[in-house]
Amino acid sequence: MRVLLLIAAATALAGAAPAQKLMTPTDVISAAPPRAWKAIPADQLLVMDLKNGGRVVVQLAPAFTPVHVANVQALARADYWADATVYRVQDNYVAQWGNNDSEKPWPQGVTAKPPAEYWRSLTGLSITPLGSPDPYAPAAGFAEGWPLSYNSAAGWAALAHCYGTVGVGRGLDPDTGTGGELYAVIGHAPRHMDRNLAVVGRVIEGIDRLSSLPRGTEALGFYKDKAQYVPISALRLASQISPAERPAFEYLDTSSQSFADYLRIRANRNDDFYKRPAGGVDLCNVQVPVRRKTAGERG
Amino acid sequence: MRVLLLIAAATALAGAAPAQKLMTPTDVISAAPPRAWKAIPADQLLVMDLKNGGRVVVQLAPAFTPVHVANVQALARADYWADATVYRVQDNYVAQWGNNDSEKPWPQGVTAKPPAEYWRSLTGLSITPLGSPDPYAPAAGFAEGWPLSYNSAAGWAALAHCYGTVGVGRGLDPDTGTGGELYAVIGHAPRHMDRNLAVVGRVIEGIDRLSSLPRGTEALGFYKDKAQYVPISALRLASQISPAERPAFEYLDTSSQSFADYLRIRANRNDDFYKRPAGGVDLCNVQVPVRRKTAGERG
């Protein structure tokens, strides 16, 4: 602590603001004004309660995968996942849950064969560029709170598979995933999945409940015995939970100055611990800040 | 399986080799000739047995961090870690083990203040370039079986913090880590740690034993109560284990044609599942293949 104390004293003597180079990403987030935070609507939060304890909250991405997200919302409202489990946990890859390809019929309002929403048009998106090269696409950045890669010449933007990203499981053929089986990334970003699968959201709370589960020993991390399946006691939208009980979250607007500052500092860690800033950062190492809204702020 | 079978039949009729575009990374590794595999010496394998079951094997990197690796080897030989535990597990970051900063004196042969081996000279390294841009350095690639970033103009190469990378814990000041406390990356590659900490190796077997541990609830993922510490029953070099019992491994030579093929296919996944190859790949998504040597092959 001695180093920190000496620097604080020097700053006080000079009457200056704390030196910019000593700020951490956490400092920048703490300093963001209220207007830089955007509330997430309650029907865009998928809340999964595990029977053995622990809650996982997924923010949905209707701006990118509207038909798949509408399916997820319809499945939640119809209580399609009443007997759902986490049945696959593959190390450094994904945890997957749902009804494990049961023959249960799709409820009303579900599009059984949704279009392949693997990317969308750039039109209408206000992108904050990452400012570092991306190995998987001509460019990468953020829009509406989401990390994505994009190709300005071709006009597409695709949500990136980062730690916590939630997508729709499918078979060998594309366009075979409806939304009943979902996976979350629990390891290094498998970005080769971008533009090959439909991303419907990302885990914003409780990813550790999935990432710390025992790994399945069958091929692709499926659990061998049904006794290993992790039961899910409730899988529903926050809007299905009573207002007093439902969780509420907000994310840092990726078009805000605060996010730009945060992005710059993530690429140039230069504080008491990090002495050699890289001058660049990987898309998936810039996690868009999310926080719980306090009860008083809830809409 | 129908798609696969139809393609296999067509190939047989034409008398051709299986179409290149359908090969997966696993296919390429399976086809690598014996000469493409390099044995790892027994004193470059750190073997950690957890008391509750499970083994974690770390390949050491003496070509990059010779003094730190010599420290780790000396600590293992002196049984310095007789009472060691895993005492920190931070989600999407690291698991850390050792004696938790006890005041135990360093055994003979340990350099208490090793030099800051955070990078090394490019001289003497034969690098296979990644072929994709890297957000953290002018270039990235592989040498002697290790993923690294490098700067040809400045002449340095630094081991990359990827999933499974093992480094030396240190305090706020650089050059404060001796080797008694080690961490392994269990999440998305924290590449901002490159050139800021000493990398001594990588987990080549059993990383799931660390990544599936419960997360610590204190700041930085430290366990709150000592009762949560995960006891380590043995932490030693493979060379300290009897030849009949010791594990043996080999890695795919990163200068081999097989590795070049593997690298190309990792960057261009185009098989029965992946329809849209990215044309690029992240350094840490190209895990250097490692396999157990069979008993008959052991030296």
Coordinates of C-alpha atoms in Angstrom, one line a residue:
Chain A
M1 CA 0.0 0.0 0.0
R2 CA 3.0 2.3 0.4
V3 CA 3.2 3.1 -3.2
L4 CA -0.4 4.1 -3.4
L5 CA -0.2 6.3 -0.3
L6 CA 2.9 8.2 -1.7
I7 CA 1.1 8.9 -5.0
A8 CA -2.0 10.2 -3.2
A9 CA 0.0 12.5 -1.1
A10 CA 1.8 14.0 -4.1
T11 CA -1.5 14.6 -5.8
A12 CA -2.9 16.4 -2.8
L13 CA 0.2 18.7 -2.6
A14 CA -0.1 19.7 -6.2
G15 CA -3.8 20.3 -5.9
A16 CA -4.4 18.2 -9.1
A17 CA -7.0 15.6 -10.0
P18 CA -5.7 12.0 -9.5
A19 CA -3.4 11.2 -12.4
Q20 CA -5.2 9.7 -15.3
K21 CA -2.7 7.0 -15.7
L22 CA -3.5 5.5 -12.4
M23 CA -7.2 4.9 -13.1
T24 CA -8.4 1.4 -13.4
P25 CA -11.4 0.2 -15.5
T26 CA -13.4 0.0 -12.3
D27 CA -12.7 3.7 -11.5
V28 CA -14.1 4.7 -14.8
I29 CA -17.2 2.7 -14.4
S30 CA -17.8 4.2 -10.9
A31 CA -17.4 7.7 -12.3
A32 CA -20.0 7.3 -15.1
P33 CA -23.0 9.7 -14.7
P34 CA -26.5 8.2 -14.3
R35 CA -27.4 9.3 -17.9
A36 CA -24.7 6.9 -19.2
W37 CA -26.7 3.9 -17.9
K38 CA -29.6 2.3 -19.8
A39 CA -32.2 0.2 -18.2
I40 CA -32.9 -3.3 -19.6
P41 CA -36.6 -4.0 -20.0
A42 CA -38.0 -6.8 -17.8
D43 CA -39.1 -8.9 -20.8
Q44 CA -35.5 -8.8 -22.1
L45 CA -34.2 -10.6 -19.0
L46 CA -34.3 -14.4 -18.9
V47 CA -34.0 -15.7 -15.3
M48 CA -32.8 -19.2 -14.7
D49 CA -33.0 -20.5 -11.1
L50 CA -31.1 -23.7 -10.4
K51 CA -32.7 -26.2 -8.1
N52 CA -29.6 -26.6 -6.0
G53 CA -29.3 -22.8 -5.6
G54 CA -28.0 -20.0 -7.7
R55 CA -29.5 -17.8 -10.3
V56 CA -28.3 -17.1 -13.8
V57 CA -29.7 -13.9 -15.6
V58 CA -29.5 -13.5 -19.4
Q59 CA -30.0 -10.3 -21.2
L60 CA -31.7 -10.9 -24.5
A61 CA -30.7 -9.2 -27.8
P62 CA -33.9 -8.6 -29.8
A63 CA -32.2 -5.9 -31.9
F64 CA -30.0 -8.7 -33.4
T65 CA -32.1 -11.9 -33.4
P66 CA -35.7 -10.8 -33.2
V67 CA -37.3 -14.1 -34.2
H68 CA -35.2 -16.2 -32.0
V69 CA -35.6 -13.9 -29.0
A70 CA -39.4 -13.9 -29.6
N71 CA -39.2 -17.7 -29.5
V72 CA -37.3 -17.7 -26.2
Q73 CA -39.9 -15.3 -24.8
A74 CA -42.8 -17.4 -26.0
L75 CA -41.2 -20.6 -24.6
A76 CA -40.7 -18.9 -21.2
R77 CA -44.3 -17.6 -21.1
A78 CA -45.6 -21.1 -22.0
D79 CA -43.5 -22.7 -19.2
Y80 CA -41.9 -24.9 -21.9
W81 CA -38.9 -25.5 -19.7
A82 CA -40.8 -26.8 -16.7
D83 CA -38.6 -29.9 -16.5
A84 CA -35.5 -28.4 -18.1
T85 CA -31.9 -29.2 -17.0
V86 CA -28.3 -28.3 -17.7
Y87 CA -27.3 -31.4 -19.4
R88 CA -24.0 -30.5 -21.1
V89 CA -20.9 -28.7 -19.7
Q90 CA -17.8 -28.8 -21.9
D91 CA -14.7 -27.4 -20.4
N92 CA -13.4 -24.1 -22.0
Y93 CA -16.4 -24.1 -24.3
V94 CA -20.1 -24.1 -23.3
A95 CA -22.8 -25.1 -20.8
Q96 CA -26.1 -26.1 -22.4
W97 CA -29.6 -26.3 -21.0
G98 CA -33.2 -27.0 -22.1
N99 CA -35.3 -30.1 -22.5
N100 CA -32.5 -32.0 -24.2
D101 CA -34.2 -32.4 -27.6
S102 CA -37.4 -33.9 -26.2
E103 CA -40.2 -34.3 -28.6
K104 CA -42.3 -31.8 -26.7
P105 CA -44.4 -29.8 -29.2
W106 CA -43.7 -26.1 -29.6
P107 CA -46.1 -23.8 -27.8
Q108 CA -48.2 -21.3 -29.7
G109 CA -46.3 -18.3 -30.9
V110 CA -43.0 -20.2 -31.5
T111 CA -41.6 -20.1 -35.0
A112 CA -40.3 -23.7 -35.4
K113 CA -37.9 -22.8 -38.2
P114 CA -36.8 -19.2 -37.7
P115 CA -34.6 -17.5 -40.3
A116 CA -30.8 -17.8 -39.8
E117 CA -30.3 -14.6 -37.8
Y118 CA -26.6 -15.1 -37.7
W119 CA -25.9 -11.5 -38.5
R120 CA -27.8 -8.3 -39.3
S121 CA -27.6 -5.2 -41.4
L122 CA -25.3 -2.4 -40.2
T123 CA -28.0 0.1 -41.1
G124 CA -29.5 1.6 -37.9
L125 CA -26.6 0.6 -35.7
S126 CA -24.4 3.3 -34.1
I127 CA -21.0 1.5 -33.7
T128 CA -18.2 2.5 -31.3
P129 CA -15.1 0.9 -32.9
L130 CA -12.9 -1.3 -30.7
G131 CA -9.8 0.5 -32.0
S132 CA -7.8 -2.7 -32.1
P133 CA -7.5 -5.3 -34.9
D134 CA -9.8 -8.3 -34.8
P135 CA -8.6 -11.7 -36.0
Y136 CA -12.1 -12.8 -37.1
A137 CA -13.5 -9.9 -39.1
P138 CA -12.4 -6.6 -40.8
A139 CA -13.5 -4.7 -37.7
A140 CA -15.0 -5.0 -34.3
G141 CA -16.8 -2.7 -31.9
F142 CA -19.9 -2.2 -29.8
A143 CA -23.5 -1.2 -30.5
E144 CA -26.5 -0.9 -28.2
G145 CA -24.5 -2.5 -25.4
W146 CA -23.3 -5.5 -27.4
P147 CA -19.8 -6.6 -28.7
L148 CA -19.8 -7.4 -32.4
S149 CA -17.7 -7.8 -35.5
Y150 CA -18.7 -6.1 -38.7
N151 CA -17.8 -5.6 -42.3
S152 CA -18.5 -2.1 -43.6
A153 CA -18.1 -3.0 -47.2
A154 CA -20.5 -6.0 -47.0
G155 CA -22.8 -4.2 -44.6
W156 CA -23.2 -6.8 -41.9
A157 CA -22.7 -6.9 -38.1
A158 CA -22.6 -10.1 -36.1
L159 CA -22.8 -10.5 -32.3
A160 CA -19.5 -12.0 -31.0
H161 CA -19.2 -15.2 -29.0
C162 CA -17.5 -14.0 -25.9
Y163 CA -17.4 -15.4 -22.4
G164 CA -21.1 -15.5 -21.2
T165 CA -22.6 -15.2 -24.7
V166 CA -25.8 -17.2 -25.0
G167 CA -26.7 -18.9 -28.3
V168 CA -29.3 -21.3 -29.8
G169 CA -28.2 -24.9 -30.1
R170 CA -28.8 -26.5 -33.5
G171 CA -28.1 -29.6 -35.5
L172 CA -25.6 -30.1 -38.3
D173 CA -27.9 -28.3 -40.8
P174 CA -28.2 -24.5 -40.3
D175 CA -31.7 -23.1 -39.5
T176 CA -32.4 -26.1 -37.3
G177 CA -32.3 -24.3 -33.9
T178 CA -35.6 -23.1 -32.6
G179 CA -34.6 -21.8 -29.2
G180 CA -35.5 -24.6 -26.9
E181 CA -31.9 -25.6 -26.3
L182 CA -29.6 -22.7 -25.3
Y183 CA -25.8 -22.6 -24.5
A184 CA -23.6 -20.1 -22.7
V185 CA -19.9 -19.7 -23.4
I186 CA -17.9 -20.6 -20.3
G187 CA -14.3 -20.5 -21.7
H188 CA -12.1 -18.6 -24.1
A189 CA -14.3 -16.9 -26.8
P190 CA -15.1 -19.4 -29.5
R191 CA -15.3 -16.7 -32.1
H192 CA -15.4 -19.2 -35.0
M193 CA -19.0 -19.7 -34.0
D194 CA -19.8 -16.1 -35.0
R195 CA -22.1 -16.0 -38.1
N196 CA -22.6 -19.8 -37.7
L197 CA -25.1 -19.8 -34.8
A198 CA -27.8 -17.5 -33.5
V199 CA -26.8 -15.4 -30.5
V200 CA -29.8 -14.5 -28.4
G201 CA -28.1 -12.8 -25.4
R202 CA -25.5 -12.9 -22.7
V203 CA -25.3 -13.9 -19.1
I204 CA -25.1 -10.7 -17.0
E205 CA -25.2 -12.4 -13.6
G206 CA -24.4 -15.8 -12.2
I207 CA -22.2 -17.1 -15.1
D208 CA -20.1 -18.7 -12.3
R209 CA -23.0 -21.0 -11.5
L210 CA -22.6 -22.5 -14.9
S211 CA -18.8 -22.3 -15.3
S212 CA -18.2 -24.1 -12.0
L213 CA -20.4 -27.1 -12.8
P214 CA -18.7 -30.4 -13.1
R215 CA -17.7 -31.1 -16.7
G216 CA -19.6 -33.9 -18.6
T217 CA -17.4 -36.9 -19.5
E218 CA -19.2 -37.9 -22.7
A219 CA -18.3 -36.5 -26.2
L220 CA -18.8 -32.7 -26.3
G221 CA -19.2 -32.5 -22.5
F222 CA -22.7 -34.2 -22.3
Y223 CA -23.3 -35.7 -18.9
K224 CA -23.2 -39.5 -19.1
D225 CA -26.0 -40.2 -16.6
K226 CA -29.3 -38.4 -16.2
A227 CA -28.5 -38.3 -12.5
Q228 CA -25.8 -35.8 -13.3
Y229 CA -28.2 -33.4 -15.0
V230 CA -28.5 -30.1 -13.1
P231 CA -32.2 -29.4 -12.5
I232 CA -33.6 -26.0 -13.2
S233 CA -36.4 -25.0 -10.9
A234 CA -37.6 -22.0 -12.9
L235 CA -36.7 -20.6 -16.3
R236 CA -38.8 -17.5 -17.0
L237 CA -38.6 -13.8 -18.0
A238 CA -38.2 -11.2 -15.3
S239 CA -41.5 -9.8 -16.4
Q240 CA -43.2 -13.0 -15.2
I241 CA -41.9 -12.4 -11.7
S242 CA -43.8 -10.0 -9.4
P243 CA -42.4 -6.4 -9.6
A244 CA -41.3 -6.5 -6.0
E245 CA -39.3 -9.7 -6.6
R246 CA -37.9 -9.3 -10.0
P247 CA -34.3 -8.4 -10.6
A248 CA -33.5 -5.2 -12.6
F249 CA -30.3 -4.3 -14.4
E250 CA -28.8 -1.5 -16.5
Y251 CA -25.8 -1.4 -18.8
L252 CA -23.3 1.3 -19.7
D253 CA -24.4 2.9 -23.0
T254 CA -21.7 1.9 -25.5
S255 CA -22.2 5.3 -27.2
S256 CA -21.4 7.2 -24.1
Q257 CA -18.1 9.1 -23.2
S258 CA -17.8 6.9 -20.1
F259 CA -17.7 3.8 -22.3
A260 CA -15.1 5.4 -24.6
D261 CA -13.0 6.1 -21.5
Y262 CA -13.5 2.6 -20.2
L263 CA -12.5 1.1 -23.6
R264 CA -9.3 3.3 -23.8
I265 CA -8.2 2.2 -20.3
R266 CA -9.0 -1.5 -21.0
A267 CA -6.6 -1.2 -23.9
N268 CA -3.9 0.6 -21.9
R269 CA -3.8 -0.9 -18.5
N270 CA -1.4 1.3 -16.6
D271 CA -2.0 1.4 -12.9
D272 CA -0.3 0.2 -9.8
F273 CA -0.2 -3.4 -10.9
Y274 CA 0.2 -3.2 -14.7
K275 CA 3.4 -1.5 -15.8
R276 CA 3.4 -2.2 -19.5
P277 CA 0.1 -1.3 -21.3
A278 CA -0.5 -3.3 -24.5
G279 CA -2.0 -0.4 -26.5
G280 CA -4.7 -2.8 -27.7
V281 CA -7.4 -5.1 -26.4
D282 CA -9.3 -8.1 -27.6
L283 CA -13.1 -7.5 -28.2
C284 CA -14.1 -10.1 -25.6
N285 CA -11.8 -8.6 -23.0
V286 CA -14.0 -5.4 -23.0
Q287 CA -17.0 -6.6 -21.1
V288 CA -19.8 -4.1 -21.4
P289 CA -20.4 -3.0 -17.8
V290 CA -23.7 -4.1 -16.3
R291 CA -25.0 -3.4 -12.8
R292 CA -28.1 -4.1 -10.7
K293 CA -30.6 -1.3 -10.4
T294 CA -31.4 -0.5 -6.9
A295 CA -35.0 -1.0 -5.7
G296 CA -35.7 2.8 -5.7
E297 CA -34.6 3.1 -9.4
R298 CA -36.9 0.4 -10.7
G299 CA -39.4 1.3 -13.3
Chain B
M1 CA -25.1 -38.6 -39.9
R2 CA -26.7 -38.8 -43.4
V3 CA -24.7 -35.9 -44.8
L4 CA -21.4 -37.5 -43.7
L5 CA -22.3 -40.8 -45.2
L6 CA -23.2 -39.4 -48.6
I7 CA -19.9 -37.5 -48.8
A8 CA -17.9 -40.6 -47.8
A9 CA -19.6 -42.6 -50.5
A10 CA -18.9 -40.0 -53.2
T11 CA -15.2 -39.9 -52.2
A12 CA -14.9 -43.7 -52.4
L13 CA -16.4 -43.7 -55.9
A14 CA -14.0 -41.0 -57.2
G15 CA -11.1 -42.8 -55.6
A16 CA -9.9 -39.5 -54.1
A17 CA -8.6 -38.6 -50.7
P18 CA -11.3 -37.1 -48.4
A19 CA -12.1 -33.6 -49.4
Q20 CA -9.8 -31.1 -47.6
K21 CA -12.6 -28.8 -46.8
L22 CA -14.4 -31.4 -44.6
M23 CA -11.4 -32.0 -42.4
T24 CA -11.7 -30.9 -38.8
P25 CA -8.7 -29.8 -36.6
T26 CA -9.0 -33.2 -34.9
D27 CA -8.6 -35.0 -38.2
V28 CA -5.3 -33.1 -38.9
I29 CA -3.9 -34.0 -35.5
S30 CA -4.7 -37.6 -35.9
A31 CA -2.9 -37.7 -39.3
A32 CA 0.3 -36.1 -37.9
P33 CA 3.3 -38.5 -38.3
P34 CA 5.2 -39.7 -35.2
R35 CA 8.2 -37.4 -36.1
A36 CA 5.9 -34.3 -35.7
W37 CA 5.5 -35.1 -32.0
K38 CA 8.1 -34.0 -29.4
A39 CA 8.4 -35.6 -26.0
I40 CA 8.3 -33.3 -22.9
P41 CA 11.1 -34.1 -20.4
A42 CA 9.9 -35.5 -17.0
D43 CA 11.5 -32.6 -15.1
Q44 CA 9.5 -30.1 -17.2
L45 CA 6.2 -31.6 -16.0
L46 CA 4.8 -30.3 -12.7
V47 CA 2.1 -32.7 -11.4
M48 CA -0.5 -31.5 -8.9
D49 CA -2.7 -34.0 -7.2
L50 CA -5.8 -32.7 -5.4
K51 CA -6.7 -34.4 -2.2
N52 CA -10.3 -34.7 -3.2
G53 CA -9.3 -36.4 -6.5
G54 CA -8.1 -35.2 -9.8
R55 CA -4.7 -34.4 -11.2
V56 CA -3.5 -31.2 -12.9
V57 CA -0.3 -31.5 -15.1
V58 CA 1.6 -28.3 -16.0
Q59 CA 4.2 -28.2 -18.8
L60 CA 7.1 -25.9 -17.8
A61 CA 8.7 -23.4 -20.2
P62 CA 12.4 -23.2 -19.3
A63 CA 13.2 -21.7 -22.7
F64 CA 11.3 -18.5 -21.8
T65 CA 11.5 -18.2 -18.0
P66 CA 14.7 -20.2 -17.0
V67 CA 15.2 -18.7 -13.5
H68 CA 11.5 -18.9 -12.5
V69 CA 11.2 -22.5 -13.9
A70 CA 14.4 -23.4 -12.0
N71 CA 12.7 -22.0 -8.9
V72 CA 9.6 -24.0 -9.4
Q73 CA 11.7 -27.2 -9.9
A74 CA 13.7 -26.4 -6.7
L75 CA 10.5 -25.8 -4.7
A76 CA 9.0 -29.1 -5.9
R77 CA 12.2 -31.1 -5.1
A78 CA 12.4 -29.5 -1.6
D79 CA 8.7 -30.4 -1.0
Y80 CA 8.0 -26.8 -0.3
W81 CA 4.4 -27.2 -1.1
A82 CA 3.7 -30.0 1.4
D83 CA 0.8 -28.1 2.8
A84 CA -0.2 -26.2 -0.3
T85 CA -3.8 -25.4 -1.3
V86 CA -5.8 -23.8 -4.0
Y87 CA -6.9 -20.7 -2.1
R88 CA -8.2 -18.4 -4.9
V89 CA -10.6 -19.1 -7.8
Q90 CA -11.8 -16.0 -9.6
D91 CA -14.4 -16.5 -12.3
N92 CA -13.3 -15.9 -15.9
Y93 CA -9.8 -15.2 -14.6
V94 CA -7.5 -17.4 -12.5
A95 CA -7.2 -20.2 -10.0
Q96 CA -4.2 -19.7 -7.7
W97 CA -2.4 -22.2 -5.4
G98 CA 0.7 -22.4 -3.2
N99 CA 1.3 -21.7 0.5
N100 CA -0.7 -18.5 0.4
D101 CA 2.2 -16.1 1.2
S102 CA 3.3 -18.0 4.3
E103 CA 6.6 -16.9 5.8
K104 CA 8.1 -20.3 5.1
P105 CA 11.8 -19.7 4.1
W106 CA 12.9 -20.4 0.6
P107 CA 14.7 -23.8 0.2
Q108 CA 18.3 -24.0 -1.1
G109 CA 18.6 -23.3 -4.8
V110 CA 15.7 -20.8 -5.0
T111 CA 16.4 -17.4 -6.3
A112 CA 14.4 -15.2 -4.0
K113 CA 14.3 -12.2 -6.4
P114 CA 14.5 -13.6 -9.9
P115 CA 14.9 -11.2 -12.9
A116 CA 11.7 -10.0 -14.6
E117 CA 11.5 -12.7 -17.2
Y118 CA 8.4 -11.2 -18.8
W119 CA 9.7 -11.6 -22.3
R120 CA 12.8 -12.9 -24.1
S121 CA 14.9 -12.2 -27.1
L122 CA 13.6 -13.3 -30.5
T123 CA 17.1 -14.6 -31.2
G124 CA 17.2 -18.4 -31.4
L125 CA 13.4 -18.8 -31.7
S126 CA 12.0 -20.3 -34.9
I127 CA 8.5 -18.7 -35.1
T128 CA 5.5 -20.0 -37.0
P129 CA 3.4 -16.9 -37.5
L130 CA -0.3 -17.0 -36.5
G131 CA -1.3 -15.4 -39.9
S132 CA -4.0 -13.3 -38.2
P133 CA -3.8 -9.9 -36.6
D134 CA -3.2 -9.8 -32.8
P135 CA -4.9 -7.0 -30.7
Y136 CA -2.0 -6.9 -28.2
A137 CA 1.2 -6.9 -30.2
P138 CA 2.6 -6.3 -33.7
A139 CA 2.5 -10.0 -34.4
A140 CA 1.7 -13.4 -32.8
G141 CA 2.7 -17.0 -33.5
F142 CA 4.2 -20.1 -32.0
A143 CA 7.7 -21.3 -31.1
E144 CA 8.9 -24.5 -29.4
G145 CA 5.3 -25.5 -28.7
W146 CA 4.2 -22.2 -27.1
P147 CA 1.8 -19.4 -28.1
L148 CA 3.5 -16.0 -28.0
S149 CA 3.3 -12.4 -29.3
Y150 CA 6.4 -10.7 -30.6
N151 CA 7.8 -7.5 -31.9
S152 CA 10.4 -8.1 -34.7
A153 CA 11.6 -4.4 -34.6
A154 CA 12.1 -4.4 -30.9
G155 CA 13.4 -8.0 -30.9
W156 CA 11.2 -9.5 -28.1
A157 CA 8.9 -12.4 -27.8
A158 CA 6.5 -12.9 -24.8
L159 CA 4.5 -16.0 -23.8
A160 CA 0.8 -15.3 -24.1
H161 CA -1.8 -15.6 -21.3
C162 CA -4.2 -18.1 -22.8
Y163 CA -6.7 -20.5 -21.2
G164 CA -4.5 -22.8 -19.1
T165 CA -1.4 -20.6 -19.0
V166 CA 0.4 -20.8 -15.6
G167 CA 2.2 -17.8 -14.2
V168 CA 3.9 -16.6 -11.1
G169 CA 1.8 -14.5 -8.6
R170 CA 3.5 -11.3 -7.5
G171 CA 2.7 -8.2 -5.4
L172 CA 2.2 -4.7 -6.7
D173 CA 5.9 -4.2 -7.4
P174 CA 7.3 -6.1 -10.3
D175 CA 10.1 -8.6 -9.6
T176 CA 8.3 -9.6 -6.4
G177 CA 7.2 -13.1 -7.5
T178 CA 9.5 -16.0 -6.6
G179 CA 7.5 -19.0 -7.8
G180 CA 5.9 -20.2 -4.6
E181 CA 2.4 -18.9 -5.6
L182 CA 1.2 -20.0 -9.1
Y183 CA -2.0 -19.2 -11.0
A184 CA -3.6 -20.8 -14.0
V185 CA -5.9 -18.9 -16.4
I186 CA -9.5 -20.4 -16.3
G187 CA -11.3 -17.9 -18.5
H188 CA -11.0 -15.7 -21.5
A189 CA -7.4 -15.0 -22.2
P190 CA -6.3 -12.0 -20.0
R191 CA -3.7 -10.9 -22.5
H192 CA -3.1 -7.6 -20.7
M193 CA -1.1 -9.7 -18.3
D194 CA 1.5 -10.5 -21.0
R195 CA 4.8 -8.8 -20.4
N196 CA 3.6 -7.9 -16.9
L197 CA 4.0 -11.3 -15.2
A198 CA 6.3 -14.3 -15.5
V199 CA 4.7 -17.2 -17.4
V200 CA 6.3 -20.5 -16.3
G201 CA 4.1 -23.0 -18.2
R202 CA 0.6 -24.2 -19.1
V203 CA -1.8 -26.8 -17.9
I204 CA -1.8 -29.7 -20.4
E205 CA -4.1 -32.0 -18.5
G206 CA -6.8 -31.5 -15.8
I207 CA -7.5 -27.8 -16.2
D208 CA -11.2 -28.7 -15.7
R209 CA -10.3 -29.7 -12.1
L210 CA -9.4 -26.1 -11.5
S211 CA -12.0 -24.4 -13.7
S212 CA -14.9 -26.2 -12.1
L213 CA -13.9 -25.3 -8.5
P214 CA -16.4 -23.1 -6.6
R215 CA -15.5 -19.4 -7.0
G216 CA -14.2 -17.5 -4.0
T217 CA -16.5 -14.8 -2.7
E218 CA -13.8 -12.4 -1.4
A219 CA -12.2 -9.7 -3.5
L220 CA -10.2 -11.2 -6.4
G221 CA -11.8 -14.6 -5.8
F222 CA -10.0 -15.5 -2.6
Y223 CA -11.9 -18.0 -0.5
K224 CA -13.3 -16.4 2.6
D225 CA -12.8 -19.3 5.0
K226 CA -9.8 -21.6 5.2
A227 CA -12.3 -24.5 5.2
Q228 CA -12.9 -23.7 1.6
Y229 CA -9.3 -24.1 0.6
V230 CA -8.8 -27.0 -1.8
P231 CA -6.0 -29.2 -0.3
I232 CA -3.2 -30.4 -2.6
S233 CA -2.0 -33.9 -1.6
A234 CA 1.2 -33.7 -3.8
L235 CA 2.8 -31.1 -5.9
R236 CA 6.0 -32.4 -7.6
L237 CA 7.8 -32.9 -10.9
A238 CA 7.0 -36.0 -12.9
S239 CA 10.7 -36.9 -12.5
Q240 CA 10.1 -37.3 -8.8
I241 CA 7.5 -40.0 -9.5
S242 CA 8.7 -43.6 -10.2
P243 CA 9.2 -44.2 -13.9
A244 CA 6.4 -46.8 -14.0
E245 CA 3.9 -44.4 -12.4
R246 CA 4.9 -41.1 -13.9
P247 CA 2.7 -39.5 -16.7
A248 CA 4.4 -38.7 -20.0
F249 CA 3.3 -36.3 -22.7
E250 CA 4.3 -35.1 -26.1
Y251 CA 3.3 -32.0 -28.1
L252 CA 2.9 -31.3 -31.8
D253 CA 6.0 -29.5 -33.1
T254 CA 4.9 -26.0 -33.9
S255 CA 7.5 -26.0 -36.8
S256 CA 6.0 -29.1 -38.4
Q257 CA 3.8 -29.2 -41.5
S258 CA 1.1 -30.9 -39.5
F259 CA 0.9 -27.9 -37.2
A260 CA 0.8 -25.5 -40.2
D261 CA -2.2 -27.6 -41.5
Y262 CA -3.8 -27.5 -38.1
L263 CA -3.4 -23.7 -37.9
R264 CA -4.9 -23.2 -41.3
I265 CA -7.9 -25.3 -40.5
R266 CA -8.4 -23.6 -37.1
A267 CA -8.6 -20.3 -39.0
N268 CA -11.0 -21.7 -41.7
R269 CA -13.4 -24.0 -40.0
N270 CA -15.4 -25.4 -42.9
D271 CA -16.9 -28.8 -42.1
D272 CA -20.2 -30.4 -41.6
F273 CA -21.1 -28.0 -38.8
Y274 CA -19.3 -24.7 -39.6
K275 CA -20.5 -23.2 -42.9
R276 CA -18.9 -19.8 -42.7
P277 CA -15.1 -19.9 -42.1
A278 CA -13.8 -16.7 -40.5
G279 CA -10.5 -16.7 -42.4
G280 CA -8.7 -15.8 -39.2
V281 CA -8.2 -17.1 -35.7
D282 CA -7.3 -15.7 -32.3
L283 CA -3.9 -16.8 -30.9
C284 CA -5.4 -18.4 -27.9
N285 CA -8.0 -20.4 -29.9
V286 CA -5.1 -22.4 -31.5
Q287 CA -4.2 -24.6 -28.6
V288 CA -1.0 -26.5 -29.3
P289 CA -2.0 -30.2 -29.5
V290 CA -0.7 -32.3 -26.6
R291 CA -1.2 -36.0 -26.0
R292 CA -0.2 -38.7 -23.5
K293 CA 2.6 -40.9 -24.6
T294 CA 1.7 -44.6 -24.4
A295 CA 3.7 -46.7 -21.9
G296 CA 5.6 -48.4 -24.7
E297 CA 6.9 -45.0 -26.0
R298 CA 8.2 -43.7 -22.7
G299 CA 11.9 -42.9 -22.5

